[in-house]
C-alpha positions as semicolon CSV with decimal commas, in nm:
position;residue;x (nm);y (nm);z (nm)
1;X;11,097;11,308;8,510
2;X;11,417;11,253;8,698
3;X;11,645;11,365;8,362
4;X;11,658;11,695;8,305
5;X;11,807;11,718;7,984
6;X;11,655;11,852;7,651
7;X;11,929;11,682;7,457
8;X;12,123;11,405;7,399
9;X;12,500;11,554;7,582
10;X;12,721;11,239;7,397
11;X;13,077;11,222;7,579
12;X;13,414;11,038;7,475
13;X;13,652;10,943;7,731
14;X;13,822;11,218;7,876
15;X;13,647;11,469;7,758
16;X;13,581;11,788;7,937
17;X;13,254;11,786;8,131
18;X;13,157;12,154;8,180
19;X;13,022;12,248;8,545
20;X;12,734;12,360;8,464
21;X;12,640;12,043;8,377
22;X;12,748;11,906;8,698
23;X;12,383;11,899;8,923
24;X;12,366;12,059;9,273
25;X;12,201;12,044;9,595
26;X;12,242;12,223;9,956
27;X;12,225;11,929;10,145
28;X;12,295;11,636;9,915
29;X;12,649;11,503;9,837
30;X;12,738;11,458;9,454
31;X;12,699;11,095;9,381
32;X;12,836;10,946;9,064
33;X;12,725;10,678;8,862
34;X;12,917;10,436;8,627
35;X;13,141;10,568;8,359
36;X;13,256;10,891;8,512
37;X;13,610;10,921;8,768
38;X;13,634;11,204;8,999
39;X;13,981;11,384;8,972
40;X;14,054;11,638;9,252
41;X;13,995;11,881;9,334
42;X;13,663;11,885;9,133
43;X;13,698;11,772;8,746
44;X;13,460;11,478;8,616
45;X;13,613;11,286;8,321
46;X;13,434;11,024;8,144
47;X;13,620;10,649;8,117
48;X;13,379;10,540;7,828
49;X;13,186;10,690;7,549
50;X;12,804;10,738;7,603
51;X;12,516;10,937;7,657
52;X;12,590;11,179;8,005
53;X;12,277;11,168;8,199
54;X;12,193;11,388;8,530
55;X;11,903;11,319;8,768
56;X;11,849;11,651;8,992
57;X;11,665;11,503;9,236
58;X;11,946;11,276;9,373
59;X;12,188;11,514;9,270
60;X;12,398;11,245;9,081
61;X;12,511;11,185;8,786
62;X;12,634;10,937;8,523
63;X;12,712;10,793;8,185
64;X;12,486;10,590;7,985
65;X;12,649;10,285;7,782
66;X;12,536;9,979;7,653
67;X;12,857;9,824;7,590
68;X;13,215;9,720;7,759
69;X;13,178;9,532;8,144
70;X;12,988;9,637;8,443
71;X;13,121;9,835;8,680
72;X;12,947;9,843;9,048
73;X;12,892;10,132;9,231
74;X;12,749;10,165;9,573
75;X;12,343;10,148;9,618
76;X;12,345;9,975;9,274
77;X;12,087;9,672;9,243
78;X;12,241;9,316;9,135
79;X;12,167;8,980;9,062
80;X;12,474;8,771;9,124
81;X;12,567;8,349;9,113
82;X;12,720;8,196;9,383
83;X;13,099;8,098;9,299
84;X;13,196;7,934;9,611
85;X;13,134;7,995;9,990
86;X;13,418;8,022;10,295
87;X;13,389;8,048;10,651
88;X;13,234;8,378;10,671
89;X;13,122;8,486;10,296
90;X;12,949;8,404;9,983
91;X;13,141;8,456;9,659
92;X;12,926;8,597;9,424
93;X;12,986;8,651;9,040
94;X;12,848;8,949;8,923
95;X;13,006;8,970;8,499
96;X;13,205;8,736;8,351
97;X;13,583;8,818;8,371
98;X;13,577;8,986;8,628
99;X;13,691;8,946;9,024
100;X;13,393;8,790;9,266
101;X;13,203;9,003;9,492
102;X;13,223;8,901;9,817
103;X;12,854;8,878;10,041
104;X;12,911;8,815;10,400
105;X;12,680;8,535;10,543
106;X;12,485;8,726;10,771
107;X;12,445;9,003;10,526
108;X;12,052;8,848;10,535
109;X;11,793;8,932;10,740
110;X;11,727;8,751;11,062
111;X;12,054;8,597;10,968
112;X;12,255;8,436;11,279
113;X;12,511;8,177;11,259
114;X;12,248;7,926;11,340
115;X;11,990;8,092;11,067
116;X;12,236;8,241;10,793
117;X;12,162;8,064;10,388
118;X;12,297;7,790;10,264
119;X;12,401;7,862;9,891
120;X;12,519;7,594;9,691
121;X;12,737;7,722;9,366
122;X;12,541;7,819;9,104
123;X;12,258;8,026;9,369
124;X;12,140;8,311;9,252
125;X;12,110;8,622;9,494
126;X;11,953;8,972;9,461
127;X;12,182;9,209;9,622
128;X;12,265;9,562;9,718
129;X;12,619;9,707;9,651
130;X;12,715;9,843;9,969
131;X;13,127;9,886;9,878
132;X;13,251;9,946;9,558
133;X;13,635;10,078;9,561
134;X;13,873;10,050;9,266
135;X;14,180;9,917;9,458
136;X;13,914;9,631;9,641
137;X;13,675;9,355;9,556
138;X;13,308;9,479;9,582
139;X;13,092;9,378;9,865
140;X;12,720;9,322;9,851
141;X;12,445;9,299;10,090
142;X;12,091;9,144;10,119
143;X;11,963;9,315;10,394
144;X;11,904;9,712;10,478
145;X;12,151;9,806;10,712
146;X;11,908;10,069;10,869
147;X;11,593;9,867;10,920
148;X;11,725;9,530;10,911
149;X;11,451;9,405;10,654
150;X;11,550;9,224;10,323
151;X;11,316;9,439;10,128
152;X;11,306;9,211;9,810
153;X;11,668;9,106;9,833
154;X;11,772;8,751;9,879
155;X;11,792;8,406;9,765
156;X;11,607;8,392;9,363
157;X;11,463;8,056;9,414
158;X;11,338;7,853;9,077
159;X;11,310;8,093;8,735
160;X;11,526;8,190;8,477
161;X;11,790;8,422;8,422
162;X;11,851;8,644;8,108
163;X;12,158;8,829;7,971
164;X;12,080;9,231;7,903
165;X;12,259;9,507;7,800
166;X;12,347;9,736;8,078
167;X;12,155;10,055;7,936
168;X;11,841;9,869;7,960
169;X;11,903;9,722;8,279
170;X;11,889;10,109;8,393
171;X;11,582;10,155;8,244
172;X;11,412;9,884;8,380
173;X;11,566;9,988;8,727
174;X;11,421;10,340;8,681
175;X;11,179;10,451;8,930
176;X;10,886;10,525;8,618
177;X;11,059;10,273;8,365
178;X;10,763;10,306;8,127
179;X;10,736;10,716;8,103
180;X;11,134;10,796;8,193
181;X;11,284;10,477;8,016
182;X;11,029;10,399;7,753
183;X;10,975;10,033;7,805
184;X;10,627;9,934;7,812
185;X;10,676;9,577;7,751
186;X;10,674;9,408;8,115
187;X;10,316;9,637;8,157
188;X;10,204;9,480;7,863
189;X;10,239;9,122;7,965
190;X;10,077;9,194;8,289
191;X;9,827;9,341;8,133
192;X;9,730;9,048;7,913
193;X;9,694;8,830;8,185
194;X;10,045;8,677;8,214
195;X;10,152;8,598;8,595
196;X;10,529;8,656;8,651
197;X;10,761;8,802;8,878
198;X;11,076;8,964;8,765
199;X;11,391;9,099;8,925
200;X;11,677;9,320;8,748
201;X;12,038;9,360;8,828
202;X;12,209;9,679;8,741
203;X;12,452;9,435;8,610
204;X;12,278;9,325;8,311
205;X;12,062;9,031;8,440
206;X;11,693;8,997;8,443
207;X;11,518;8,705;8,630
208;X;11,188;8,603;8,550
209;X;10,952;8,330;8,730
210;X;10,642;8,193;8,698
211;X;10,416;7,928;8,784
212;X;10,420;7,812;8,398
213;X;10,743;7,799;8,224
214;X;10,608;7,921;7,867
215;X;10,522;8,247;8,060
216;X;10,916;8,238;8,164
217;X;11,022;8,185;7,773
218;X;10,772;8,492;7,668
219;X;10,854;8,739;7,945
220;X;11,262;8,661;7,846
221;X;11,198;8,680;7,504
222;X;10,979;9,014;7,480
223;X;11,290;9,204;7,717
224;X;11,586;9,066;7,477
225;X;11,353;9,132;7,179
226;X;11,271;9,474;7,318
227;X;11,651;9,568;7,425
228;X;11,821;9,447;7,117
229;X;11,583;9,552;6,845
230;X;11,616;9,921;7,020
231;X;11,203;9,910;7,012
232;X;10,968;10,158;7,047
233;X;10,628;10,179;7,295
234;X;10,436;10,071;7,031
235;X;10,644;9,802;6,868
236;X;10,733;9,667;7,234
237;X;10,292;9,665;7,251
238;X;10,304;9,484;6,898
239;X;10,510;9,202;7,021
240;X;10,373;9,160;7,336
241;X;10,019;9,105;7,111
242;X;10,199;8,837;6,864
243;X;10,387;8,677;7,174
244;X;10,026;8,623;7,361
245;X;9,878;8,544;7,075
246;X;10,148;8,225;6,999
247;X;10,073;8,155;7,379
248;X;9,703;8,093;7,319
């Protein structure tokens, strides 16, 4: 299990976080997550109120909130809708309120000026935040750098997008979602013979698609249901068994 706490650590904004909660590694640099500023030399102080998580393993750390906007940080996974286009980038709205990110057109792979997408306002893209600074608008990519492959990201074509709130966006994003975040309910569908694909942005969006739009409704409906009534495994397993049922 990547958290390695035995207990809820609940933080305000700047509070005190004390070192030796701070993970460590020999050879990998400190990476923090949303909710927490860095103020040098080497104090943490939290910007909102949550739960303060640590994952070991990639020696980062972060704070866990449901509310207020999102916030992007670098290697984060979003979904984002086309604003407008210029020369050279996409502008891509990642929260409402908020300033576009920008996607540079041949940010795709096998993308050349010849090849390179042709969003219309309104697209939806899956995207990697690859620059994420305060003082700048954050850019996104949909392509990895090192290998050149798109690895998932892109162009969403067809489907439906859903609002969620940004703690269970996290969850859903976690590497073992069902035994580290507790949510059950996307197994569960597969598992009673509903086909769908899904994507989730860091950012609070989940996209779902399917050959059969009822199987669109369900899948949304079973996440909000699950993220908003706060369920449990086994209540997430009880409405995935009324929701096939109403299917049938």
């Amino acid at each position: 299990m990547a958290v390695e706490q035995s207990e809820r650590i609940v933080v305000l904004p700047g509070d005190r976080i004390d070192p030796s909660l701070v993970p460590s590694h020999p050879k990998k640099a400190l990476r923090l997550g949303p909710g927490l500023r860095h103020i040098p030399p080497n104090e943490l102080v939290p910007t909102v109120a949550g739960q303060l998580i640590t994952d070991h393993r990639k020696n980062s750390i972060w704070v866990e909130y449901n509310g207020g906007r999102y916030q992007p940080t670098v290697g984060d996974l979003v979904i984002g809708t086309v604003h407008h286009s210029a020369v050279d980038y996409f502008y891509v709205m990642l929260s409402n309120y908020t300033s576009n990110a920008i996607l540079p057109q041949l940010a795709f792979e096998m993308a050349t000026k010849k090849t390179r997408p042709n969003l219309n306002p309104g697209a939806l893209v899956y995207a990697r935040v690859c620059l994420a600074n305060r003082h700048m608008d954050p850019e996104l990519e949909c392509v990895t750098q090192s290998t050149g492959k798109a690895d998932g990201l892109g162009p969403l074509n067809g489907g439906m997008l859903f609002d969620i709130s940004l703690g269970m966006a996290r969850r859903l994003l976690m590497r073992k979602s069902v035994e580290e975040g507790k949510v059950v309910v996307l197994e569960e569908l597969g598992a009673a013979g509903l086909a769908f694909e899904t994507a989730v942005g860091r950012n609070g969006k989940i996209w779902v698609n399917s050959e059969k739009t009822k199987t669109v409704l369900a899948v949304g409906r079973a996440v909000k249901e699950t993220d908003e009534g706060n369920l449990s495994p086994e209540q997430q397993k009880k409405l995935v068994r009324k929701l096939v049922k109403e299917l049938s």
